[in-house]
Coordinates of C-alpha atoms in Angstrom, one line a residue:
X6 CA 55.6 -107.1 -200.7
X7 CA 55.1 -108.8 -197.6
X8 CA 56.2 -105.9 -195.2
X9 CA 53.5 -104.2 -196.6
X10 CA 51.1 -106.7 -196.0
X11 CA 52.3 -107.0 -192.4
X12 CA 52.3 -103.1 -191.8
X13 CA 49.1 -102.5 -193.3
X14 CA 47.5 -105.2 -191.4
X15 CA 48.4 -104.4 -188.0
X16 CA 47.5 -100.7 -188.4
X17 CA 44.2 -102.2 -189.3
X18 CA 44.5 -104.2 -185.8
X19 CA 45.3 -101.4 -184.5
X20 CA 42.8 -99.2 -185.4
X21 CA 40.4 -101.6 -184.2
X22 CA 41.9 -101.6 -181.1
X23 CA 41.1 -98.1 -180.8
X24 CA 37.5 -98.3 -182.1
X25 CA 36.9 -101.0 -179.4
X26 CA 38.2 -99.4 -176.8
X27 CA 35.5 -97.7 -174.2
X28 CA 34.5 -94.1 -175.5
X29 CA 33.8 -92.6 -172.1
X30 CA 36.3 -94.2 -169.1
X31 CA 35.7 -93.7 -165.8
X32 CA 37.5 -94.5 -162.8
X33 CA 36.3 -97.9 -162.0
X34 CA 36.8 -99.5 -165.5
X35 CA 40.1 -97.7 -165.9
X36 CA 40.9 -99.8 -162.0
X37 CA 38.5 -102.4 -161.9
X38 CA 37.7 -103.8 -165.4
X39 CA 33.9 -102.7 -165.0
X40 CA 31.6 -102.1 -168.3
X41 CA 29.3 -98.4 -168.6
X42 CA 26.6 -100.1 -166.5
X43 CA 29.5 -100.9 -163.5
X44 CA 29.0 -104.8 -165.1
X45 CA 31.5 -107.2 -164.6
X46 CA 33.7 -108.5 -167.3
X47 CA 31.5 -112.2 -169.0
X48 CA 33.6 -115.4 -169.0
X49 CA 34.8 -115.0 -172.5
X50 CA 36.0 -111.8 -172.2
X51 CA 38.0 -112.4 -169.0
X52 CA 39.4 -115.8 -170.7
X53 CA 40.6 -114.6 -174.0
X54 CA 42.2 -111.6 -172.2
X55 CA 44.0 -114.0 -169.8
X56 CA 45.0 -116.0 -172.9
X57 CA 46.2 -113.0 -175.3
X58 CA 47.7 -111.6 -172.4
X59 CA 50.0 -114.6 -171.8
X60 CA 50.6 -116.0 -175.0
X61 CA 52.8 -112.6 -176.0
X62 CA 55.2 -112.0 -178.0
X63 CA 58.1 -113.2 -176.1
X64 CA 56.4 -116.4 -174.9
X65 CA 55.7 -117.2 -178.2
X66 CA 59.3 -116.5 -179.5
X67 CA 60.4 -118.4 -176.6
X68 CA 58.3 -121.7 -177.4
X69 CA 59.8 -121.5 -180.8
X70 CA 63.5 -121.0 -180.3
X71 CA 63.2 -124.0 -177.2
X72 CA 61.7 -125.9 -179.8
X73 CA 64.6 -125.6 -182.2
X74 CA 67.2 -126.1 -179.8
X75 CA 65.6 -129.1 -177.5
X76 CA 63.0 -130.2 -179.9
X77 CA 59.4 -131.2 -177.7
X78 CA 61.4 -131.2 -174.5
X79 CA 62.1 -127.6 -174.7
X80 CA 58.3 -126.7 -176.3
X81 CA 56.8 -128.9 -173.4
X82 CA 59.1 -127.1 -171.1
X83 CA 58.1 -123.8 -171.4
X84 CA 54.1 -124.7 -171.9
X85 CA 54.4 -126.2 -168.5
X86 CA 54.7 -122.4 -167.5
X87 CA 51.2 -122.3 -168.7
X88 CA 50.1 -124.9 -165.9
X89 CA 50.1 -121.2 -164.1
X90 CA 46.9 -120.6 -165.2
X91 CA 45.3 -124.4 -162.7
X92 CA 47.8 -123.0 -159.9
X93 CA 46.9 -119.2 -160.3
X94 CA 43.3 -120.2 -160.1
X95 CA 43.6 -122.6 -156.9
X96 CA 45.6 -119.5 -155.8
X97 CA 42.9 -116.8 -156.4
X98 CA 40.1 -119.1 -154.7
X99 CA 41.9 -119.5 -151.5
X100 CA 42.7 -116.0 -151.5
X101 CA 39.0 -115.2 -152.2
X102 CA 37.8 -117.6 -149.7
X103 CA 40.2 -115.5 -146.9
X104 CA 38.5 -112.7 -147.9
X105 CA 41.5 -111.3 -149.4
X106 CA 40.8 -109.0 -152.6
X107 CA 44.6 -109.0 -153.7
X108 CA 47.7 -110.8 -152.8
X109 CA 48.9 -107.6 -151.4
X110 CA 45.6 -107.3 -149.5
X111 CA 46.7 -111.7 -147.9
X112 CA 50.2 -110.4 -147.4
X113 CA 49.1 -107.4 -146.2
X114 CA 47.0 -108.9 -143.2
X115 CA 50.0 -111.2 -142.0
X116 CA 53.1 -109.6 -142.7
X117 CA 52.0 -105.7 -142.9
X118 CA 53.6 -103.4 -145.3
X119 CA 57.2 -104.8 -145.3
X120 CA 55.7 -107.8 -146.9
X121 CA 53.9 -106.2 -149.5
X122 CA 56.6 -104.1 -150.5
X123 CA 58.7 -106.8 -151.2
X124 CA 56.3 -108.1 -153.0
X125 CA 55.6 -105.1 -154.7
X126 CA 58.9 -104.6 -156.1
X127 CA 59.1 -108.3 -157.9
X128 CA 56.0 -107.6 -159.6
X129 CA 57.4 -103.8 -160.7
X130 CA 59.9 -105.6 -162.3
X131 CA 57.8 -108.6 -163.1
X132 CA 55.8 -105.7 -165.1
X133 CA 59.1 -103.7 -167.0
X134 CA 60.0 -106.8 -168.3
X135 CA 57.0 -107.4 -170.2
X136 CA 57.2 -103.8 -171.4
X137 CA 60.7 -104.1 -172.1
X138 CA 60.7 -107.8 -174.4
X139 CA 57.5 -107.3 -176.0
X140 CA 58.8 -104.0 -178.0
X141 CA 61.5 -106.3 -178.3
X142 CA 59.8 -108.7 -180.2
X143 CA 58.4 -105.7 -182.4
X144 CA 61.6 -104.1 -183.1
X145 CA 63.4 -107.3 -184.3
X146 CA 60.5 -108.0 -186.2
X147 CA 60.7 -104.5 -187.7
X148 CA 64.4 -104.9 -188.3
X149 CA 63.8 -108.4 -189.8
X150 CA 61.6 -107.5 -192.4
X151 CA 62.3 -103.9 -193.2
X152 CA 66.6 -104.6 -193.4
X153 CA 67.3 -101.7 -195.6
X154 CA 65.9 -99.1 -192.8
X155 CA 68.7 -98.8 -190.5
X156 CA 66.4 -97.0 -188.0
X157 CA 63.6 -99.3 -188.6
X158 CA 63.5 -101.2 -185.1
X159 CA 64.1 -97.9 -182.7
X160 CA 61.5 -96.7 -184.7
X161 CA 59.2 -99.2 -184.7
X162 CA 59.4 -99.7 -180.9
X163 CA 58.6 -96.1 -180.6
X164 CA 55.4 -96.0 -182.7
X165 CA 54.1 -98.9 -181.1
X166 CA 54.9 -97.9 -177.7
X167 CA 53.1 -94.4 -178.2
X168 CA 50.3 -96.5 -179.9
X169 CA 50.2 -98.8 -177.0
X170 CA 49.8 -96.5 -174.1
X171 CA 47.4 -94.1 -176.3
X172 CA 44.3 -96.6 -176.2
X173 CA 45.7 -97.8 -173.0
X174 CA 46.1 -94.6 -170.7
X175 CA 42.5 -93.7 -172.4
X176 CA 40.5 -96.3 -170.7
X177 CA 42.8 -98.2 -168.6
X178 CA 41.8 -101.7 -167.5
X179 CA 37.9 -102.2 -169.3
X180 CA 40.2 -100.8 -171.9
X181 CA 42.0 -103.5 -172.5
X182 CA 39.9 -106.2 -171.5
X183 CA 37.9 -104.9 -174.5
X184 CA 40.6 -105.0 -177.2
X185 CA 42.1 -107.8 -176.2
X186 CA 39.2 -109.9 -177.6
X187 CA 39.1 -108.4 -180.8
X188 CA 43.2 -108.9 -180.8
X189 CA 42.8 -112.6 -179.4
X190 CA 40.2 -113.1 -182.0
X191 CA 42.8 -112.0 -185.0
X192 CA 45.2 -113.9 -183.8
X193 CA 43.6 -117.0 -183.7
X194 CA 42.5 -116.6 -186.9
X195 CA 46.3 -115.5 -188.4
X196 CA 47.9 -118.1 -186.2
X197 CA 45.8 -121.2 -186.8
X198 CA 45.6 -120.4 -190.4
X199 CA 49.4 -120.5 -190.9
X200 CA 49.5 -123.8 -188.3
X201 CA 47.1 -125.7 -190.8
X202 CA 49.1 -125.3 -193.6
X203 CA 52.4 -126.1 -191.8
X204 CA 50.6 -129.8 -190.6
X205 CA 49.3 -130.2 -194.2
X206 CA 52.4 -129.7 -196.6
X207 CA 54.2 -132.6 -198.0
X208 CA 57.1 -132.0 -196.0
X209 CA 55.4 -132.2 -192.7
X210 CA 55.9 -135.7 -190.0
X211 CA 53.9 -135.3 -187.0
X212 CA 56.0 -138.6 -185.9
X213 CA 59.3 -136.8 -186.4
X214 CA 58.1 -133.4 -184.5
X215 CA 56.7 -134.9 -181.3
X216 CA 60.1 -137.7 -181.0
X217 CA 62.4 -134.1 -181.8
X218 CA 65.4 -133.6 -180.2
X219 CA 66.0 -130.5 -181.9
X220 CA 69.6 -128.9 -182.9
X221 CA 71.3 -129.6 -179.5
X222 CA 69.3 -132.8 -178.0
X223 CA 66.6 -132.8 -175.7
X224 CA 68.3 -132.9 -172.2
X225 CA 68.4 -129.6 -171.6
X226 CA 64.9 -128.9 -172.0
X227 CA 64.1 -131.7 -169.8
X228 CA 65.9 -129.8 -167.3
X229 CA 64.5 -126.8 -167.8
X230 CA 60.9 -128.8 -167.9
X231 CA 62.2 -129.8 -164.3
X232 CA 62.5 -125.7 -163.5
X233 CA 59.0 -125.0 -164.9
X234 CA 57.6 -127.4 -162.3
X235 CA 59.2 -125.7 -159.7
X236 CA 57.9 -122.3 -160.5
X237 CA 54.9 -123.3 -161.4
X238 CA 53.3 -122.7 -158.2
X239 CA 54.6 -119.0 -157.4
X240 CA 54.7 -118.2 -161.1
X241 CA 51.2 -117.0 -161.5
X242 CA 51.3 -115.1 -158.0
X243 CA 54.0 -112.8 -159.3
X244 CA 52.1 -112.1 -162.1
X245 CA 50.2 -108.8 -161.8
X246 CA 47.9 -109.2 -165.0
X247 CA 46.9 -112.5 -163.9
X248 CA 45.7 -111.9 -160.7
X249 CA 44.0 -108.7 -161.1
X250 CA 42.1 -110.4 -163.6
X251 CA 41.7 -113.1 -161.0
X252 CA 38.8 -110.7 -159.1
X253 CA 36.9 -109.2 -161.4
X254 CA 34.4 -111.4 -161.9
X255 CA 32.2 -113.5 -159.3
X256 CA 33.4 -116.8 -158.0
X257 CA 32.6 -119.1 -160.6
X258 CA 32.9 -117.5 -163.7
X259 CA 36.9 -116.9 -162.6
X260 CA 37.1 -120.7 -161.9
X261 CA 35.9 -120.9 -165.3
X262 CA 38.1 -118.9 -166.8
X263 CA 40.9 -119.7 -165.6
X264 CA 40.4 -123.7 -166.9
X265 CA 39.5 -122.4 -169.8
X266 CA 42.5 -119.8 -170.4
X267 CA 44.8 -122.9 -169.5
X268 CA 43.7 -125.9 -172.3
X269 CA 43.6 -122.5 -175.0
X270 CA 46.8 -120.9 -174.4
X271 CA 48.5 -124.2 -174.0
X272 CA 47.1 -125.2 -177.2
X273 CA 48.7 -122.1 -178.9
X274 CA 52.0 -122.3 -177.1
X275 CA 52.7 -126.1 -178.4
X276 CA 51.5 -124.9 -181.8
X277 CA 54.1 -122.1 -182.3
X278 CA 56.7 -124.2 -180.6
X279 CA 56.4 -126.6 -183.5
X280 CA 56.9 -124.1 -186.3
X281 CA 60.8 -124.0 -184.5
X282 CA 60.5 -128.0 -184.1
X283 CA 59.8 -127.8 -187.6
X284 CA 63.1 -125.4 -188.7
X285 CA 65.6 -127.2 -187.0
X286 CA 64.3 -130.8 -188.4
X287 CA 64.5 -129.0 -191.6
X288 CA 68.0 -128.3 -191.3
X289 CA 68.2 -124.5 -191.6
X290 CA 70.2 -122.4 -189.8
X291 CA 69.6 -120.2 -186.3
X292 CA 69.2 -116.3 -188.1
X293 CA 68.2 -113.5 -186.1
X294 CA 65.8 -114.9 -183.5
X295 CA 64.4 -117.8 -186.0
X296 CA 62.6 -114.7 -187.9
X297 CA 65.6 -115.1 -190.8
X298 CA 65.1 -119.0 -190.5
X299 CA 61.5 -118.8 -191.2
X300 CA 61.5 -116.2 -193.8
X301 CA 63.9 -118.7 -195.6
X302 CA 62.0 -121.8 -194.8
X303 CA 58.3 -121.0 -195.2
X304 CA 56.5 -119.6 -197.6
X305 CA 55.5 -116.0 -197.8
X306 CA 52.2 -116.0 -196.6
X307 CA 53.1 -118.3 -193.3
X308 CA 56.0 -116.4 -192.3
X309 CA 53.8 -112.9 -192.6
X310 CA 51.1 -114.8 -191.0
X311 CA 53.5 -115.9 -187.6
X312 CA 55.2 -111.7 -187.7
X313 CA 51.6 -110.5 -187.7
X314 CA 50.4 -113.5 -184.7
X315 CA 53.6 -111.9 -182.7
X316 CA 52.7 -108.5 -183.4
X317 CA 49.4 -109.1 -182.3
X318 CA 50.5 -110.9 -178.9
X319 CA 52.7 -108.0 -178.6
X320 CA 50.4 -105.0 -178.6
X321 CA 47.9 -107.0 -176.6
X322 CA 50.1 -107.8 -173.5
X323 CA 51.0 -104.0 -173.6
X324 CA 47.9 -102.7 -172.2
X325 CA 47.4 -105.3 -170.2
X326 CA 50.6 -104.4 -168.3
X327 CA 50.0 -100.7 -168.3
X328 CA 47.2 -100.7 -166.8
X329 CA 48.5 -103.7 -163.6
X330 CA 50.9 -100.9 -163.5
X331 CA 48.6 -98.0 -162.9
X332 CA 46.4 -100.0 -160.6
X333 CA 50.2 -100.9 -158.8
X334 CA 51.1 -97.6 -158.3
X335 CA 47.6 -96.0 -157.5
X336 CA 46.1 -98.5 -155.6
X337 CA 48.5 -100.4 -153.7
X338 CA 52.0 -98.1 -153.6
X339 CA 49.6 -95.3 -153.4
X340 CA 51.9 -93.5 -155.1
X341 CA 49.5 -91.0 -157.3
X342 CA 46.0 -90.4 -156.5
X343 CA 43.2 -92.8 -158.0
X344 CA 42.0 -90.6 -160.6
X345 CA 42.9 -91.1 -164.4
X346 CA 45.3 -88.8 -164.9
X347 CA 46.7 -90.5 -162.2
X348 CA 46.7 -94.1 -163.9
X349 CA 48.0 -92.3 -166.5
X350 CA 51.3 -91.0 -165.2
X351 CA 51.7 -94.3 -164.0
X352 CA 51.7 -95.8 -167.4
X353 CA 53.6 -93.5 -169.6
X354 CA 56.6 -94.0 -166.6
X355 CA 56.5 -97.4 -166.6
X356 CA 56.2 -97.1 -170.9
X357 CA 59.3 -94.8 -170.6
X358 CA 61.4 -97.0 -168.7
X359 CA 60.5 -100.7 -170.5
X360 CA 61.1 -98.8 -173.6
X361 CA 64.1 -97.6 -172.3
X362 CA 65.2 -100.6 -171.3
X363 CA 64.9 -102.5 -174.5
X364 CA 66.2 -99.3 -176.7
X365 CA 69.7 -99.9 -174.3
X366 CA 70.4 -102.9 -176.7
X367 CA 69.8 -106.3 -174.0
X368 CA 68.7 -109.3 -176.6
X369 CA 67.6 -111.7 -174.0
X370 CA 64.4 -113.0 -174.0
X371 CA 64.2 -116.1 -171.9
X372 CA 66.8 -114.9 -169.3
X373 CA 63.5 -112.0 -168.1
X374 CA 61.7 -115.6 -167.6
X375 CA 63.9 -116.9 -165.9
X376 CA 65.2 -114.0 -163.9
X377 CA 61.6 -113.4 -162.9
X378 CA 60.3 -117.0 -162.1
X379 CA 63.4 -118.0 -159.8
X380 CA 62.1 -114.4 -158.2
X381 CA 58.9 -115.4 -157.5
X382 CA 59.4 -118.6 -155.9
X383 CA 60.4 -116.9 -152.5
X384 CA 55.8 -117.0 -152.5
X385 CA 55.7 -120.8 -152.8
X386 CA 56.9 -121.9 -148.9
X387 CA 54.6 -118.8 -148.0
X388 CA 51.5 -119.8 -150.0
X389 CA 51.8 -123.1 -149.0
X390 CA 52.2 -123.0 -145.4
X391 CA 50.1 -119.8 -145.0
X392 CA 47.6 -119.9 -147.6
X393 CA 47.1 -124.0 -148.0
X394 CA 47.7 -125.1 -144.6
X395 CA 46.5 -122.4 -142.9
X396 CA 49.2 -121.6 -140.7
X397 CA 50.9 -118.5 -139.4
X398 CA 54.6 -117.5 -140.4
X399 CA 56.8 -114.9 -138.8
X400 CA 58.1 -111.9 -140.7
X401 CA 61.7 -112.7 -140.2
X402 CA 61.0 -116.2 -142.0
X403 CA 59.3 -114.3 -145.1
X404 CA 62.3 -111.7 -145.1
X405 CA 64.4 -115.1 -145.4
X406 CA 62.5 -117.1 -148.1
X407 CA 62.3 -112.9 -150.3
X408 CA 66.1 -112.9 -149.5
X409 CA 67.1 -116.2 -150.9
X410 CA 64.6 -115.8 -154.3
X411 CA 66.2 -112.3 -155.0
X412 CA 69.7 -113.7 -154.3
X413 CA 69.0 -116.3 -156.6
X414 CA 67.9 -114.1 -159.2
X415 CA 70.1 -111.8 -159.3
X416 CA 73.1 -114.9 -159.1
X417 CA 71.5 -116.2 -162.6
X418 CA 71.1 -112.9 -164.2
X419 CA 74.7 -112.8 -163.2
X420 CA 76.1 -115.7 -164.5
X421 CA 78.9 -114.9 -166.4
X422 CA 80.4 -112.7 -163.4
X423 CA 83.9 -113.8 -161.8
X424 CA 82.2 -113.8 -158.3
X425 CA 78.8 -116.1 -159.9
X426 CA 81.2 -118.5 -161.4
X427 CA 82.8 -119.3 -158.1
X428 CA 79.7 -120.3 -156.8
X429 CA 77.9 -122.5 -159.4
X430 CA 78.6 -125.6 -161.0
X431 CA 79.9 -125.6 -164.0
X432 CA 77.4 -126.7 -166.6
X433 CA 74.8 -125.8 -169.0
X434 CA 72.8 -122.3 -167.7
X435 CA 69.4 -124.3 -167.2
X436 CA 71.1 -126.6 -165.3
X437 CA 72.2 -124.2 -162.8
X438 CA 69.6 -122.3 -163.4
X439 CA 67.8 -126.0 -162.0
X440 CA 70.7 -125.9 -159.0
X441 CA 69.9 -122.4 -158.1
X442 CA 65.9 -122.9 -158.0
X443 CA 66.0 -126.0 -155.8
X444 CA 68.2 -124.0 -153.5
X445 CA 66.0 -121.3 -153.4
X446 CA 62.5 -123.6 -152.2
X447 CA 64.9 -125.9 -150.1
X448 CA 66.2 -122.3 -147.5
X449 CA 63.0 -120.6 -148.1
X450 CA 61.0 -124.3 -146.6
X451 CA 63.4 -124.3 -144.0
X452 CA 62.5 -120.6 -143.1
X453 CA 59.1 -120.5 -143.1
X454 CA 58.7 -124.3 -141.4
X455 CA 61.5 -122.8 -139.0
X456 CA 59.0 -119.4 -138.1
X457 CA 55.6 -121.1 -138.6
X458 CA 53.8 -120.7 -135.5
X459 CA 49.9 -122.5 -134.6
X460 CA 47.1 -122.5 -137.1
X461 CA 45.8 -119.1 -138.1

C-alpha cells in the first residue's frame, strides 16, 4: 500500500513538472533562465528555486543521519553549510560590483585560462556528485519500499534519470526554475505535514531533541561544525547551481533572494534532521540509511511523506544540475555551440556519467560533500585577498592554493589507503577532515599572501 502511494504521488509530481515546463524553448531561456518575453525570474521564483536545489535529497539524508549519530550538533553542523547563502550572496554582490558576469569571468580576468580551467574542473566534479548522489537516494528509496523486486534500485535510477533528463533537456534553466516552484511548494506541504505530526505526537520531547547527543556522542558533530565554518566561505563559490542564479535578476532581487533562501532552507534542513534525532532517542537500530529505521518507528503516512520529500527534492536538483552542466559546457568551456541541441548533448553526457557512478555501487553520501567542499577551499584565500581586499594575486599563488585543496580532497577520499594512513593523524574521519581543511587553508593563505601585489 505504501509503495503504491509513493509511486502514484511521485508520478503526479513528475507530471505536474512536465506541465509546468515551458512549451517552447528558446536559447536565452535554456541557458539564462529568461521567460517567454525575455523577463528575468521574480523574487520568489528565485527563492524557491535556490532552496529546493539546495535542500536536495542527499542533504536531507545527511542531516538526518548526522542527527542520528551526533544529535543536535550533527544537525547544526550540516545546517551551517546553509550559511553558504549568506556568503554566496556576498560573493555574488562583490562579483557584480566588479563587473563580472560569473565566477569564471572574474578568475579569467586575473588568472587567464589556466585559472578558469582549474575552477571548471572543480565545478564539473561538483555537478557530477549532485547527479550521482540524488540518483543514489532514489535507488535507496525504491529498494526500501520494493524489497521483493530485485531490480527496483537500478530500474528506479534509470527511470528517474530519463524522466528528469526529458523535461530538463526540453527547457533548460527556464524549465528548472518553473518546475522548482511547483516541486518546492509540494515539498513544503508534504514535509511539514509530517513534521507537525512528529512534534505534536505524545512521545516527542523538544528538550530531549535540543540536548540530544546521538548514538555516537556529540564530539564528532562539533568537529564537523568547525569543518563547516572553515568551508562555508568557499563552498557556495564552487556550486554552479547557486552561482548561476546569482546573475539572473537585478541586484536588489538577487540580494533578497539569497537572504530568504538562507532562513527557509536552514529551517527545512534542521527540521529534517529532527527525524534522525528522534530515531536515535527512540532507541531504534540504524537500518538502510535510516529508511528502514523510519519504517519501523513512524506511522505509515509519515514514512510515506518523508520518502516523498526525498524524491521530490531529488528530481528538483537533477534538473538544476543538468541546466548548470549545459551552461558550463557551452558558455564556459565552449565545447558545444550555444544552441538548444548543444546544451542538450551536455545534459545527456552528465546524466550518463552521474548515473554510471550511481550504478557502480558507491553508497557514501556525506563523502561527496566533504570531498567537493575541501576541493573548493582554494577559493577562500583567492576570493578574500583578490575580491574582498582588492589585491592582485600571482598565478603561481593561485596554482599552489588549488594544488593544496585538490590534494587535501584526494587525501580525504583515499584516507583508508596505506599511504594516506601514513600522512593523516589517528582519529575519526571528521577529525582527519578538520586537520586537512586547516592545512589547506594555511598553505593557500601563505601562498596567496606571498604572491599578493599592489591593490588592483
